[in-house]
Coordinates of C-alpha atoms in Angstrom, one line a residue:
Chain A
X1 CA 24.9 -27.5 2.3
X2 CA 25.7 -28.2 -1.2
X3 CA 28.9 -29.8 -2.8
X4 CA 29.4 -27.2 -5.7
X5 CA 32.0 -28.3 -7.7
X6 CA 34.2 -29.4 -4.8
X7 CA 33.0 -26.2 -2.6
X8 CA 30.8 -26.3 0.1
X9 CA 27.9 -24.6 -0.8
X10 CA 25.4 -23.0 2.0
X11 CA 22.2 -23.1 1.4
X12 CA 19.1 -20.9 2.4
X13 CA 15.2 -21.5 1.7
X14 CA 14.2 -18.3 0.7
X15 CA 10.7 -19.2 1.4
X16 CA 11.7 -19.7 5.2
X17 CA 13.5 -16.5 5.0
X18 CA 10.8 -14.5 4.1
X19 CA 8.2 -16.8 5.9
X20 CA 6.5 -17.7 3.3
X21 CA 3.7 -20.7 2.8
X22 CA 5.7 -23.2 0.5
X23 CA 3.6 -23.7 -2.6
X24 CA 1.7 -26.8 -2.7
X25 CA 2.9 -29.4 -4.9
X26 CA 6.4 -27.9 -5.6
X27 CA 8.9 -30.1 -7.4
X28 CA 12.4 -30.2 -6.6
X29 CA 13.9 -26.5 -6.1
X30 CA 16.4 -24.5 -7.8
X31 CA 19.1 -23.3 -6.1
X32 CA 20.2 -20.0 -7.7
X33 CA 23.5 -19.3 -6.4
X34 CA 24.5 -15.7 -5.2
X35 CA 27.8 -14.2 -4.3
X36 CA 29.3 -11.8 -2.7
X37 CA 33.2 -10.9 -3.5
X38 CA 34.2 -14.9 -2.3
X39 CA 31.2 -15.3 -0.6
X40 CA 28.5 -17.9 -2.1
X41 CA 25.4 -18.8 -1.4
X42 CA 22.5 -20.8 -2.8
X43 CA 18.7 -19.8 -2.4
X44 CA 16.3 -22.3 -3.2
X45 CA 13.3 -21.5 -5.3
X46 CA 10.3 -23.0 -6.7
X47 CA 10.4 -22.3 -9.6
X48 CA 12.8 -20.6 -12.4
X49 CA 10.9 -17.7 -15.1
X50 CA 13.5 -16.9 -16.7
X51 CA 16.0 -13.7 -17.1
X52 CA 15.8 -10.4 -17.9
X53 CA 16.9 -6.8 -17.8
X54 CA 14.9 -4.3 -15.9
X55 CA 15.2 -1.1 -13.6
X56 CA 15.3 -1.3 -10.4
X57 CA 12.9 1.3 -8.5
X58 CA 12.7 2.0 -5.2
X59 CA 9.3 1.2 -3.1
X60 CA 7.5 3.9 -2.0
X61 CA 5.1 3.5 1.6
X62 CA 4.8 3.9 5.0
X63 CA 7.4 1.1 5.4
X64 CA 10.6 3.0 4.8
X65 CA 13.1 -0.4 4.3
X66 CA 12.5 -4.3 4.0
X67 CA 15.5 -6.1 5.3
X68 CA 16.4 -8.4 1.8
X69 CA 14.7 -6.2 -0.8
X70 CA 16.4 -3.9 -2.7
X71 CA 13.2 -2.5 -4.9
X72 CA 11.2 -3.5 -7.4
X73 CA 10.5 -4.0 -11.1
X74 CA 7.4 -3.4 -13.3
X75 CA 6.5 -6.0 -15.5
X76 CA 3.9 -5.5 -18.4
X77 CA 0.6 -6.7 -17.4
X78 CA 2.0 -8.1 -14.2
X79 CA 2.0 -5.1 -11.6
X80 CA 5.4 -4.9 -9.5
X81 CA 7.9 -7.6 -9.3
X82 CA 10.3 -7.5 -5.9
X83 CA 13.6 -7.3 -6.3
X84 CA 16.4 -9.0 -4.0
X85 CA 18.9 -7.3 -2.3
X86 CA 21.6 -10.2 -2.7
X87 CA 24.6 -8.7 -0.3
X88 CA 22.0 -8.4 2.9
X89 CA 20.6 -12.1 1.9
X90 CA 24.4 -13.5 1.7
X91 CA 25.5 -11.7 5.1
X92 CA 22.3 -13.0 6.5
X93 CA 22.8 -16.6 5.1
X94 CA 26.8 -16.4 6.6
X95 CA 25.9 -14.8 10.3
X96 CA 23.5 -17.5 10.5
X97 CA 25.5 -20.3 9.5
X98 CA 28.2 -18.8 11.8
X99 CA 25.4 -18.8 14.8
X100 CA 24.7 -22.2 14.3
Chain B
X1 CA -21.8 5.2 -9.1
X2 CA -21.2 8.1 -11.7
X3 CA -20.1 10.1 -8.3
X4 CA -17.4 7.6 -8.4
X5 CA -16.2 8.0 -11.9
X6 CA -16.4 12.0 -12.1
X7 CA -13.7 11.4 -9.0
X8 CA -12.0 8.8 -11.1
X9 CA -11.6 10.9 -13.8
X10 CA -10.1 9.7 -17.2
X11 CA -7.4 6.4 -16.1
X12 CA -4.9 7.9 -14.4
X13 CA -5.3 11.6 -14.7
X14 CA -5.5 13.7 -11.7
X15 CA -9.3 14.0 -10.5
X16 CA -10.9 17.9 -10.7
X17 CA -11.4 18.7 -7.8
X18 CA -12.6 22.2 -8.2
X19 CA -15.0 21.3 -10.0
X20 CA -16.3 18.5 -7.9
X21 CA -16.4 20.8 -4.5
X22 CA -18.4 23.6 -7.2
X23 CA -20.5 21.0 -8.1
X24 CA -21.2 20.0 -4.1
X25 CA -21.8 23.9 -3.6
X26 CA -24.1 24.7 -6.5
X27 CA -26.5 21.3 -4.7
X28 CA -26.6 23.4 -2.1
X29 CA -27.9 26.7 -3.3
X30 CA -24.4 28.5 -2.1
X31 CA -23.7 29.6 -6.1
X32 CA -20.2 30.6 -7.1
X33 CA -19.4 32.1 -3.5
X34 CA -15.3 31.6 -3.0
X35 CA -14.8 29.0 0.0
X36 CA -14.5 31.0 3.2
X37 CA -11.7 30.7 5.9
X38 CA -12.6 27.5 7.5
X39 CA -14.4 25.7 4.6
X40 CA -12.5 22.3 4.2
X41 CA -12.6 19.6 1.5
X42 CA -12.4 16.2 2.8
X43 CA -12.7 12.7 0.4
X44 CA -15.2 10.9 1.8
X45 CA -15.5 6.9 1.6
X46 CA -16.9 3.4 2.7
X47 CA -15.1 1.2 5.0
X48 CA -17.0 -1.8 6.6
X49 CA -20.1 0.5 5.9
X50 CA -18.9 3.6 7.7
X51 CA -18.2 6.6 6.1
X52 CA -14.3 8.0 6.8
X53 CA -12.7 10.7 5.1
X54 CA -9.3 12.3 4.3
X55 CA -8.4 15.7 3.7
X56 CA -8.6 16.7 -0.5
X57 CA -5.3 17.6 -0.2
X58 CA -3.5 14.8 0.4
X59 CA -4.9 12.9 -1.9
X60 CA -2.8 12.4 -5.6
X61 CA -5.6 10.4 -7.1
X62 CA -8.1 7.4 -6.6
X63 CA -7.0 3.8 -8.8
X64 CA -9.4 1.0 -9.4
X65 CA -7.6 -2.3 -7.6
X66 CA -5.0 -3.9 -9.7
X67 CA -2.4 -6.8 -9.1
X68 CA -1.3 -6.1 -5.3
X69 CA 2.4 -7.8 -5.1
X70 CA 2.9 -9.0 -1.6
X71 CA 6.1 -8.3 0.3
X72 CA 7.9 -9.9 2.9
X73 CA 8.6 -8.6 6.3
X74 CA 6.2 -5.7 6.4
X75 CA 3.6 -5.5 9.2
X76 CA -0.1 -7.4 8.3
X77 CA -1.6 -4.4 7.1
X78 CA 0.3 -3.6 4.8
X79 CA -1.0 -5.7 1.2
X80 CA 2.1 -5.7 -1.1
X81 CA 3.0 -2.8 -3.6
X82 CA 1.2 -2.1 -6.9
X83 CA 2.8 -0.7 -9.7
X84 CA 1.2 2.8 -10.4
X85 CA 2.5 4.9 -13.7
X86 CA 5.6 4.0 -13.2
X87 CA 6.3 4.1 -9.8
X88 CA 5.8 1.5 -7.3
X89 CA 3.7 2.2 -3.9
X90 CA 2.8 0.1 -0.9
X91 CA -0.7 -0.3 -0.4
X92 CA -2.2 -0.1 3.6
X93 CA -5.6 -2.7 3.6
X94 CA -7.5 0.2 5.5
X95 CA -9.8 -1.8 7.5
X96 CA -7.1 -4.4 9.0
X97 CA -5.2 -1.0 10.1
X98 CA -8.4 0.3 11.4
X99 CA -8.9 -3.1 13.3
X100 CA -12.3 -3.2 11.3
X101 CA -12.9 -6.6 9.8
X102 CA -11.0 -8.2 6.8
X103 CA -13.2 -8.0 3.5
X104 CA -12.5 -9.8 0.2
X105 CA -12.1 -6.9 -2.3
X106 CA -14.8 -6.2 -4.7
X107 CA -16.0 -4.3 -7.3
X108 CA -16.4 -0.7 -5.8
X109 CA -13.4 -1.2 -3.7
X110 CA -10.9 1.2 -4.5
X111 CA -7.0 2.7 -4.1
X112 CA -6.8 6.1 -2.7
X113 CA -3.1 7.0 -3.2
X114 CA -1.7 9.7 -0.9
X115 CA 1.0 12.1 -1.6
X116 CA 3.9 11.6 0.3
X117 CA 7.2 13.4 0.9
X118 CA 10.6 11.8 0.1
X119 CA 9.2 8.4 -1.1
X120 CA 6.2 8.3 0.7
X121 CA 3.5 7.9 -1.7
X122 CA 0.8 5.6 -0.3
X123 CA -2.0 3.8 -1.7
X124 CA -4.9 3.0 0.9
X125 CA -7.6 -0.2 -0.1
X126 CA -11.1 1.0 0.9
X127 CA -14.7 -0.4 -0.1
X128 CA -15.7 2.7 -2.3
X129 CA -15.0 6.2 -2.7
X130 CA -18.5 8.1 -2.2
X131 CA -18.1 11.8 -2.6
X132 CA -16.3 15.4 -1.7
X133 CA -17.9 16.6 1.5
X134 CA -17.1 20.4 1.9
X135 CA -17.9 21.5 5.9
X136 CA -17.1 24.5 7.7
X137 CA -14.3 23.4 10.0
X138 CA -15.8 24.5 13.2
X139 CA -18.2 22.2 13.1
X140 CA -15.9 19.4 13.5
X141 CA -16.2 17.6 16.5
X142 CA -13.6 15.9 18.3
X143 CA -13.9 12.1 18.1
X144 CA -15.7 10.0 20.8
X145 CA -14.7 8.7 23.6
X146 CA -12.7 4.8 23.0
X147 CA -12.9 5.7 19.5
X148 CA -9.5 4.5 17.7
X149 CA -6.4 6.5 17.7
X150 CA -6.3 7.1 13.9
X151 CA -9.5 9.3 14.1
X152 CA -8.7 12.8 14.1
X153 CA -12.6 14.4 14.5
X154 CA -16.4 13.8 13.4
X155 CA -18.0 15.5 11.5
X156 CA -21.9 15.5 11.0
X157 CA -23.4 14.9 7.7
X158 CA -27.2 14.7 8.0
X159 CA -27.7 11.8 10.6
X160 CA -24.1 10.5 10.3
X161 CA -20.9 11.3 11.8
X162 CA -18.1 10.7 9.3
X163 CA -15.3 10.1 10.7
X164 CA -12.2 12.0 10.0
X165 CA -8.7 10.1 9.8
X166 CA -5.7 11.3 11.0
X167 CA -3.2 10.4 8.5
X168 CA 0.0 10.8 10.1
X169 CA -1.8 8.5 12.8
X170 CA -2.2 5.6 9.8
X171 CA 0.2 5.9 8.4
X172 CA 2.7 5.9 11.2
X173 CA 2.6 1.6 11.4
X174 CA 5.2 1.2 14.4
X175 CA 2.7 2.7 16.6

């Protein structure tokens, strides 16, 4: 939990989300912070590349839907860049909190 | 292997197939002769040393390996997605989903991507792509006993056996 400009803040790894190794050596995380209608939530990340417009495409494959990804991008020379699907990673973030 | 390349074709473009199965023919001494009822095309390639083949038509086109992205919450054998002329497609690590052993990717290894229905393009990562076997479908023989489920025949090429995937088998990944 974050103190946002007098708000509570949640917050969510999305490393331990998506159970993925933390990278070695990390400094201190963003959090990007997401919302919903009222809803807010922050996601820490390592690291920040920057912002841009792109199209979102939808991810073709055996595996028909992946719980937190909405699709994915192409980058120039990069190959495929994932894209988040912020309303299931807020509802997520909330149920969870609400678990607790 | 220039087998490999003719299959490859220019980047990108669709491979000829027509010619490739004429070319196999004319090898054998069986001229321009149309392919008979029962004469089927399979791809064949190399996983963990084995040869395994899909049917010719399922197959879209054959990519050299390129920046896999992984994803999140998608069983082991599945890699990531690649991005592929614009669209982006999961790619199935072949031998993990065979329950061969893992092998870091090399040189020949290559991306068979399969056509799909409805959003079901898939790419599949095996060692190398060898050639276009044409057989006679009755001499397909079913697959041997404790052999894997994803194995839909055999069939015999010289002193091997290829073996013959079932695709909707693979690709089915909650089995």
């Amino acid at each position: 939990m974050l103190n946002l400009r007098g708000e509570a803040l949640p917050l969510r790894r999305l490393a331990d989300e998506f159970r993925i190794a933390p990278e070695e050596g990390a400094e201190k995380p963003y959090a990007v912070v997401v919302g919903v209608g009222e809803a807010r939530v922050g996601l820490l990340v390592d690291r920040l590349h920057g912002q841009q417009d792109t199209v979102i495409k939808p991810i073709q494959g055996p595996v028909r839907s992946v719980r937190g990804i909405a699709g994915a991008a192409e980058l120039p020379d990069q190959g495929a860049l994932l894209v988040l699907d912020v309303s299931a990673l807020v509802e997520d973030a909330l149920r969870g909190r609400e678990a607790a | 292997m220039s087998g490999t390349d003719a299959l490859t074709g220019a980047e990108g473009a669709p491979p000829r197939w027509d010619a490739l199965a004429r070319a196999a023919a004319g090898e054998r001494g069986e001229g321009g002769a149309e392919a008979a009822g029962g004469l089927r095309e399979l791809l064949a390639f190399r996983l963990d040393g084995e040869p395994y083949a899909v049917p010719v038509e399922r197959v879209r086109e054959i990519v050299r390996l390129r920046p896999i992205t992984p994803v999140p919450r998608v069983p082991e054998s599945i890699l990531g997605v690649v991005s592929l002329r614009g669209e982006v497609v999961q790619v199935l690590d072949l031998r993990r989903r065979l329950g061969l052993r893992a092998d870091p990717p090399g040189r020949s290894h290559r991306i068979v991507v399969l056509h799909g229905e409805d959003g079901a393009t898939t790419g599949l990562l095996v060692d190398a792509v060898t050639e276009v076997l044409r057989i006679d479908e009755e001499t397909l023989r079913p697959p041997a006993t404790g052999e894997s489920e994803a194995v839909a025949g055999l069939c015999v090429q010289g002193e091997r056996f290829v073996s013959l995937l079932q695709l909707d088998r693979v690709l089915d990944l909650d089995g």
